[in-house]
Amino acid sequence: MARDITVGAAQMGPISRGESRTEVVDRLLSLLETGAQRGCDLVVFPELTLTTFFPRWFLTDNVEIDRWFESEMPGPETKLLFDRAAELGVGFSLGYAEIFVDGDGIKHHYNTQILVERDGSVVGKYRKVHVPGHEHDEPDRPFQHLERYYFEPGPSGFEVWNAFGGVIGMAICNDRRWSETYRVMGLQGVELILIGYNTPLHYSPDPQQNALAGFHNHLVMQSGAYQNGTYVVGVAKGGIEEGVDSLAQSVIIAPSGQIKAQCITTGDEIAIATLDLDYCDFYKNTLFDFDRYHQSQHFGLISQPREHKR
Ligand code: CDT
């Protein structure tokens, strides 16, 4: 019997600097409702979904900085999303800026994504590992990308979770360009990787890459899917946000590397596909049978036994 899951890639259009969390959550609820009406089990939202992409501004006031972050999830404005998702029986994945205070009272700032089950419970949390951009104020750029100023890399690497009847992992934006992102999860038997992104169409360090942004976006996710026998869902915050044009082209990719569904606008839009997770085995048990063919002894990367292996 097929292990089907219907997934929605809930792309967001621009979010202005002045837009409140409540206004954004309204937009998320609308996408969630559409997803539910169209049979989704899981709706995936982009990176830093709840606000504008604030790392484009250099801020120095810690109180002002922390206003862009969530210290609890769900918080007062996001609880509505959790409650409605549980009522509808639809799970979701949400990217947001997280403040975490550790046992020693030290405050950490992460670029985070969570996976929420159909009953509203958080089953997994991932904190972005590959933090791109620059650490210092560079006001001469047309716009800044100060992720390395605001976020520290997540400490836990790439984990997977048993949820939605399959094995699910998460990655965030720049992570998708790195092959080890997929392989580390692939070796844990991942069947569905959820990736949110904010990708400006202008890349200051090397503008000749601008015209290739869409190509590179699909190239890395399609090859990551194929080389690890997994579905990949890539979800953008696209369109012109505060003067910065960002890539849309959200996609749902099969383990064959083929695109199963894609958004066609740069705004709020949901692309939906029903995925048979058992289809991963056509790749996991043949060309990419890691137990049989992967040369783990050379790389120190060991595969985990897979529950669903046939
Ligand atoms: N958000 C994010 O990770 N964006 C990067 C662009 C970085 S350019 C400085 C990406 O890889 O799409």
CSV table of C-alpha atoms and ligand atoms in Angstrom, one decimal:
chain,number,residue,atom,x,y,z
A,1,MET,CA,0.0,0.0,0.0
A,2,ALA,CA,1.3,3.5,-0.9
A,3,ARG,CA,2.4,5.8,1.9
A,4,ASP,CA,0.8,8.9,0.5
A,5,ILE,CA,1.2,12.4,1.9
A,6,THR,CA,-0.2,15.5,0.3
A,7,VAL,CA,2.1,18.4,0.8
A,8,GLY,CA,1.6,22.1,0.0
A,9,ALA,CA,4.6,24.4,-0.7
A,10,ALA,CA,3.1,27.7,0.7
A,11,GLN,CA,5.1,30.4,-1.0
A,12,MET,CA,4.8,33.9,0.4
A,13,GLY,CA,5.1,37.2,-1.4
A,14,PRO,CA,6.8,40.1,0.1
A,15,ILE,CA,6.3,41.1,3.7
A,16,SER,CA,6.9,44.8,4.4
A,17,ARG,CA,9.0,46.1,7.3
A,18,GLY,CA,5.9,47.5,8.9
A,19,GLU,CA,3.7,44.4,8.6
A,20,SER,CA,2.7,43.0,12.0
A,21,ARG,CA,3.0,39.3,13.0
A,22,THR,CA,-0.8,39.3,13.2
A,23,GLU,CA,-1.1,40.5,9.6
A,24,VAL,CA,1.4,37.9,8.5
A,25,VAL,CA,-0.4,35.1,10.4
A,26,ASP,CA,-3.6,36.1,8.6
A,27,ARG,CA,-1.9,35.4,5.3
A,28,LEU,CA,-0.6,32.1,6.6
A,29,LEU,CA,-4.1,31.1,7.8
A,30,SER,CA,-5.4,31.8,4.4
A,31,LEU,CA,-2.8,29.6,2.8
A,32,LEU,CA,-3.4,26.9,5.4
A,33,GLU,CA,-7.2,26.9,4.7
A,34,THR,CA,-6.5,26.6,1.0
A,35,GLY,CA,-4.2,23.7,1.7
A,36,ALA,CA,-6.7,22.0,3.9
A,37,GLN,CA,-9.5,22.4,1.2
A,38,ARG,CA,-7.2,20.8,-1.3
A,39,GLY,CA,-6.4,17.8,0.9
A,40,CYS,CA,-3.0,18.8,2.3
A,41,ASP,CA,-1.6,16.8,5.3
A,42,LEU,CA,1.3,19.2,5.6
A,43,VAL,CA,1.8,22.8,4.5
A,44,VAL,CA,5.3,24.2,4.3
A,45,PHE,CA,6.0,27.9,4.8
A,46,PRO,CA,9.3,29.8,4.0
A,47,GLU,CA,12.4,30.8,5.9
A,48,LEU,CA,11.8,33.7,8.4
A,49,THR,CA,8.1,33.6,7.6
A,50,LEU,CA,6.8,35.9,10.2
A,51,THR,CA,8.6,39.1,9.3
A,52,THR,CA,10.3,40.9,6.5
A,53,PHE,CA,13.8,39.7,5.8
A,54,PHE,CA,15.3,42.0,8.5
A,55,PRO,CA,19.0,40.9,8.1
A,56,ARG,CA,19.1,43.4,5.2
A,57,TRP,CA,19.4,46.2,7.8
A,58,PHE,CA,22.3,46.8,10.3
A,59,LEU,CA,20.7,47.4,13.7
A,60,THR,CA,22.7,48.0,16.9
A,61,ASP,CA,20.0,48.4,19.5
A,62,ASN,CA,19.6,44.9,21.2
A,63,VAL,CA,16.0,45.6,22.1
A,64,GLU,CA,15.2,46.6,18.6
A,65,ILE,CA,17.0,43.5,17.3
A,66,ASP,CA,15.2,41.1,19.6
A,67,ARG,CA,11.8,42.4,18.4
A,68,TRP,CA,12.4,40.4,15.1
A,69,PHE,CA,12.8,37.2,17.1
A,70,GLU,CA,10.4,34.8,18.8
A,71,SER,CA,11.2,33.7,22.3
A,72,GLU,CA,8.4,31.2,22.4
A,73,MET,CA,6.6,29.1,19.8
A,74,PRO,CA,3.7,29.2,19.7
A,75,GLY,CA,3.7,32.8,20.9
A,76,PRO,CA,0.8,35.1,21.3
A,77,GLU,CA,0.4,35.9,17.6
A,78,THR,CA,1.3,32.4,16.3
A,79,LYS,CA,-1.0,30.4,18.6
A,80,LEU,CA,-3.9,31.1,16.2
A,81,LEU,CA,-2.0,29.2,13.5
A,82,PHE,CA,-1.3,26.2,15.7
A,83,ASP,CA,-4.9,26.1,16.9
A,84,ARG,CA,-6.4,26.4,13.4
A,85,ALA,CA,-4.0,23.8,12.0
A,86,ALA,CA,-5.0,21.3,14.8
A,87,GLU,CA,-8.7,22.0,14.1
A,88,LEU,CA,-8.2,21.3,10.4
A,89,GLY,CA,-5.9,18.3,11.0
A,90,VAL,CA,-3.2,19.8,8.9
A,91,GLY,CA,0.5,19.9,9.9
A,92,PHE,CA,2.9,22.7,9.0
A,93,SER,CA,6.5,23.7,8.9
A,94,LEU,CA,7.4,27.3,9.7
A,95,GLY,CA,10.7,29.3,9.6
A,96,TYR,CA,11.3,32.0,12.1
A,97,ALA,CA,14.0,33.9,14.0
A,98,GLU,CA,14.4,32.3,17.4
A,99,ILE,CA,15.9,33.5,20.7
A,100,PHE,CA,16.9,30.6,22.9
A,101,VAL,CA,18.3,31.1,26.5
A,102,ASP,CA,20.4,28.1,27.5
A,103,GLY,CA,20.8,26.6,31.0
A,104,ASP,CA,23.7,29.0,31.8
A,105,GLY,CA,21.4,32.0,30.9
A,106,ILE,CA,23.3,32.7,27.7
A,107,LYS,CA,21.1,34.1,24.9
A,108,HIS,CA,21.4,32.5,21.4
A,109,HIS,CA,19.9,33.8,18.2
A,110,TYR,CA,19.1,31.2,15.5
A,111,ASN,CA,17.5,31.0,12.1
A,112,THR,CA,15.0,28.2,12.9
A,113,GLN,CA,12.4,26.0,11.3
A,114,ILE,CA,9.9,23.7,13.1
A,115,LEU,CA,7.8,20.8,12.0
A,116,VAL,CA,4.3,20.7,13.6
A,117,GLU,CA,2.1,17.5,13.4
A,118,ARG,CA,-1.6,17.5,12.5
A,119,ASP,CA,-2.5,17.7,16.2
A,120,GLY,CA,-0.6,20.9,16.7
A,121,SER,CA,2.4,19.4,18.5
A,122,VAL,CA,6.0,20.4,17.6
A,123,VAL,CA,7.8,17.2,16.5
A,124,GLY,CA,11.0,18.7,15.3
A,125,LYS,CA,13.2,21.8,15.4
A,126,TYR,CA,16.1,22.6,13.0
A,127,ARG,CA,18.5,25.6,13.4
A,128,LYS,CA,20.2,26.7,10.2
A,129,VAL,CA,23.8,25.5,9.9
A,130,HIS,CA,25.1,27.3,6.8
A,131,VAL,CA,24.7,31.0,7.7
A,132,PRO,CA,25.5,33.1,4.7
A,133,GLY,CA,26.2,36.8,4.0
A,134,HIS,CA,28.5,39.0,6.1
A,135,GLU,CA,29.2,39.8,9.7
A,136,HIS,CA,29.8,43.6,9.6
A,137,ASP,CA,28.0,46.7,8.4
A,138,GLU,CA,28.7,47.1,4.7
A,139,PRO,CA,26.6,50.2,3.9
A,140,ASP,CA,27.9,50.6,0.3
A,141,ARG,CA,26.1,47.4,-0.9
A,142,PRO,CA,22.8,48.1,-2.7
A,143,PHE,CA,21.3,46.1,0.2
A,144,GLN,CA,22.9,44.1,3.0
A,145,HIS,CA,22.7,40.4,3.9
A,146,LEU,CA,23.7,40.4,7.6
A,147,GLU,CA,22.7,36.9,8.6
A,148,ARG,CA,26.2,36.3,10.0
A,149,TYR,CA,25.7,39.3,12.3
A,150,TYR,CA,22.4,38.2,13.6
A,151,PHE,CA,22.5,34.4,13.7
A,152,GLU,CA,24.9,31.8,15.1
A,153,PRO,CA,25.1,28.4,13.3
A,154,GLY,CA,22.7,25.8,14.8
A,155,PRO,CA,24.6,23.3,17.0
A,156,SER,CA,22.7,20.1,16.2
A,157,GLY,CA,23.4,19.5,12.5
A,158,PHE,CA,20.8,17.7,10.3
A,159,GLU,CA,18.5,15.4,12.1
A,160,VAL,CA,15.4,13.5,10.9
A,161,TRP,CA,12.1,12.8,12.5
A,162,ASN,CA,9.5,10.0,12.2
A,163,ALA,CA,6.3,11.9,11.4
A,164,PHE,CA,3.5,12.0,8.9
A,165,GLY,CA,4.1,8.3,8.3
A,166,GLY,CA,7.6,8.9,7.0
A,167,VAL,CA,11.1,10.2,7.8
A,168,ILE,CA,11.3,14.0,7.5
A,169,GLY,CA,14.2,16.4,7.7
A,170,MET,CA,14.6,20.2,7.4
A,171,ALA,CA,17.1,22.6,6.0
A,172,ILE,CA,17.0,26.4,5.6
A,173,CYS,CA,17.9,28.4,2.4
A,174,ASN,CA,21.7,28.4,2.0
A,175,ASP,CA,21.9,24.9,3.4
A,176,ARG,CA,20.3,23.7,0.2
A,177,ARG,CA,23.5,24.6,-1.8
A,178,TRP,CA,25.6,22.2,0.2
A,179,SER,CA,25.6,18.5,-0.7
A,180,GLU,CA,26.3,17.3,2.8
A,181,THR,CA,22.9,18.8,3.9
A,182,TYR,CA,21.1,16.1,1.9
A,183,ARG,CA,23.6,13.3,2.4
A,184,VAL,CA,23.7,13.6,6.2
A,185,MET,CA,19.9,13.2,6.2
A,186,GLY,CA,20.0,10.7,3.3
A,187,LEU,CA,22.2,8.4,5.5
A,188,GLN,CA,19.5,8.6,8.2
A,189,GLY,CA,16.9,7.4,5.7
A,190,VAL,CA,15.2,10.7,5.0
A,191,GLU,CA,12.2,10.6,2.6
A,192,LEU,CA,11.1,14.2,2.6
A,193,ILE,CA,13.2,17.3,3.2
A,194,LEU,CA,11.5,20.7,3.8
A,195,ILE,CA,13.4,23.8,2.9
A,196,GLY,CA,12.4,27.4,3.2
A,197,TYR,CA,14.4,30.2,1.4
A,198,ASN,CA,14.8,33.9,0.9
A,199,THR,CA,17.1,34.3,-2.1
A,200,PRO,CA,17.8,37.8,-3.5
A,201,LEU,CA,18.1,38.0,-7.2
A,202,HIS,CA,21.1,40.3,-7.0
A,203,TYR,CA,24.3,38.8,-5.6
A,204,SER,CA,26.7,41.6,-4.9
A,205,PRO,CA,30.0,39.6,-4.5
A,206,ASP,CA,29.5,38.2,-8.1
A,207,PRO,CA,26.6,39.7,-10.1
A,208,GLN,CA,27.3,37.4,-13.1
A,209,GLN,CA,25.5,34.7,-10.9
A,210,ASN,CA,22.3,36.8,-10.9
A,211,ALA,CA,20.9,35.4,-14.1
A,212,LEU,CA,21.5,31.9,-12.8
A,213,ALA,CA,19.7,32.2,-9.5
A,214,GLY,CA,16.7,30.2,-10.7
A,215,PHE,CA,18.8,27.5,-12.3
A,216,HIS,CA,21.1,27.1,-9.3
A,217,ASN,CA,18.0,26.9,-7.0
A,218,HIS,CA,16.5,24.0,-8.8
A,219,LEU,CA,19.9,22.4,-9.6
A,220,VAL,CA,20.9,21.9,-6.0
A,221,MET,CA,17.5,20.7,-4.8
A,222,GLN,CA,16.9,18.4,-7.7
A,223,SER,CA,20.3,16.8,-7.4
A,224,GLY,CA,20.0,16.6,-3.6
A,225,ALA,CA,16.7,14.7,-4.0
A,226,TYR,CA,18.0,12.3,-6.7
A,227,GLN,CA,21.3,11.5,-5.0
A,228,ASN,CA,19.6,10.6,-1.8
A,229,GLY,CA,16.3,9.1,-3.0
A,230,THR,CA,14.2,11.7,-1.2
A,231,TYR,CA,11.4,14.2,-1.9
A,232,VAL,CA,12.5,17.8,-1.5
A,233,VAL,CA,10.1,20.7,-1.0
A,234,GLY,CA,11.6,24.2,-1.5
A,235,VAL,CA,9.5,27.2,-0.5
A,236,ALA,CA,10.4,30.8,-1.2
A,237,LYS,CA,9.5,34.2,0.1
A,238,GLY,CA,9.6,35.8,-3.3
A,239,GLY,CA,8.9,39.1,-5.0
A,240,ILE,CA,10.1,42.7,-4.4
A,241,GLU,CA,10.3,43.2,-0.6
A,242,GLU,CA,11.5,46.5,0.6
A,243,GLY,CA,13.1,47.2,-2.7
A,244,VAL,CA,14.9,43.8,-2.9
A,245,ASP,CA,13.7,41.4,-5.6
A,246,SER,CA,13.8,37.8,-4.4
A,247,LEU,CA,13.5,34.4,-6.2
A,248,ALA,CA,10.2,32.7,-6.1
A,249,GLN,CA,9.9,29.4,-8.1
A,250,SER,CA,8.9,27.2,-5.1
A,251,VAL,CA,8.9,23.5,-5.9
A,252,ILE,CA,8.1,20.0,-4.9
A,253,ILE,CA,10.7,17.6,-6.2
A,254,ALA,CA,10.5,13.8,-6.5
A,255,PRO,CA,13.3,11.3,-5.7
A,256,SER,CA,13.9,11.0,-9.4
A,257,GLY,CA,15.0,14.6,-9.4
A,258,GLN,CA,11.9,15.6,-11.4
A,259,ILE,CA,9.7,18.6,-10.5
A,260,LYS,CA,6.2,17.4,-9.5
A,261,ALA,CA,4.7,20.9,-8.7
A,262,GLN,CA,5.9,24.5,-8.9
A,263,CYS,CA,4.5,27.9,-8.0
A,264,ILE,CA,4.1,30.2,-11.0
A,265,THR,CA,3.7,33.6,-9.3
A,266,THR,CA,6.0,35.6,-7.0
A,267,GLY,CA,3.3,36.1,-4.4
A,268,ASP,CA,1.3,34.1,-1.9
A,269,GLU,CA,0.6,30.8,-3.7
A,270,ILE,CA,0.4,27.2,-2.7
A,271,ALA,CA,1.7,24.4,-5.0
A,272,ILE,CA,0.4,21.0,-4.0
A,273,ALA,CA,1.4,17.4,-4.8
A,274,THR,CA,0.5,14.0,-3.4
A,275,LEU,CA,3.7,12.1,-2.6
A,276,ASP,CA,4.0,8.3,-2.2
A,277,LEU,CA,6.9,8.0,0.2
A,278,ASP,CA,7.4,4.4,-0.8
A,279,TYR,CA,8.5,5.7,-4.2
A,280,CYS,CA,11.8,6.7,-2.5
A,281,ASP,CA,12.7,3.0,-2.4
A,282,PHE,CA,13.2,2.9,-6.2
A,283,TYR,CA,16.3,5.0,-5.6
A,284,LYS,CA,17.2,4.0,-2.0
A,285,ASN,CA,17.2,0.3,-2.9
A,286,THR,CA,19.0,0.6,-6.3
A,287,LEU,CA,21.5,3.1,-7.4
A,288,PHE,CA,21.6,4.8,-4.0
A,289,ASP,CA,21.5,1.8,-1.8
A,290,PHE,CA,23.9,3.3,0.8
A,291,ASP,CA,24.4,0.0,2.8
A,292,ARG,CA,25.6,-1.7,-0.4
A,293,TYR,CA,27.4,1.0,-2.4
A,294,HIS,CA,28.2,4.0,-0.2
A,295,GLN,CA,31.9,4.0,0.7
A,296,SER,CA,31.3,5.2,4.3
A,297,GLN,CA,34.6,3.9,5.6
A,298,HIS,CA,36.4,6.6,3.5
A,299,PHE,CA,34.3,9.5,4.8
A,300,GLY,CA,33.3,8.7,8.3
A,301,LEU,CA,29.6,8.9,7.3
A,302,ILE,CA,27.7,5.8,8.3
A,303,SER,CA,24.2,5.0,7.2
A,304,GLN,CA,21.4,4.2,9.7
A,305,PRO,CA,19.2,1.1,9.3
A,306,ARG,CA,15.9,2.2,7.6
A,307,GLU,CA,12.6,1.1,9.0
A,308,HIS,CA,10.9,1.0,5.6
A,309,LYS,CA,13.6,-0.8,3.6
A,310,ARG,CA,12.1,-3.5,1.4
B,1,CDT,N1,18.7,33.3,3.2
B,1,CDT,C1,19.7,32.8,2.6
B,1,CDT,O1,20.3,31.9,3.1
B,1,CDT,N2,20.0,33.2,1.4
B,1,CDT,C2,21.1,32.8,0.6
B,1,CDT,C3,21.6,34.0,-0.2
B,1,CDT,C4,22.8,34.5,0.4
B,1,CDT,S1,23.5,35.7,-0.6
B,1,CDT,C5,24.4,36.6,0.6
B,1,CDT,C6,20.9,31.7,-0.4
B,1,CDT,O2,21.7,30.8,-0.4
B,1,CDT,O3,19.9,31.7,-1.1
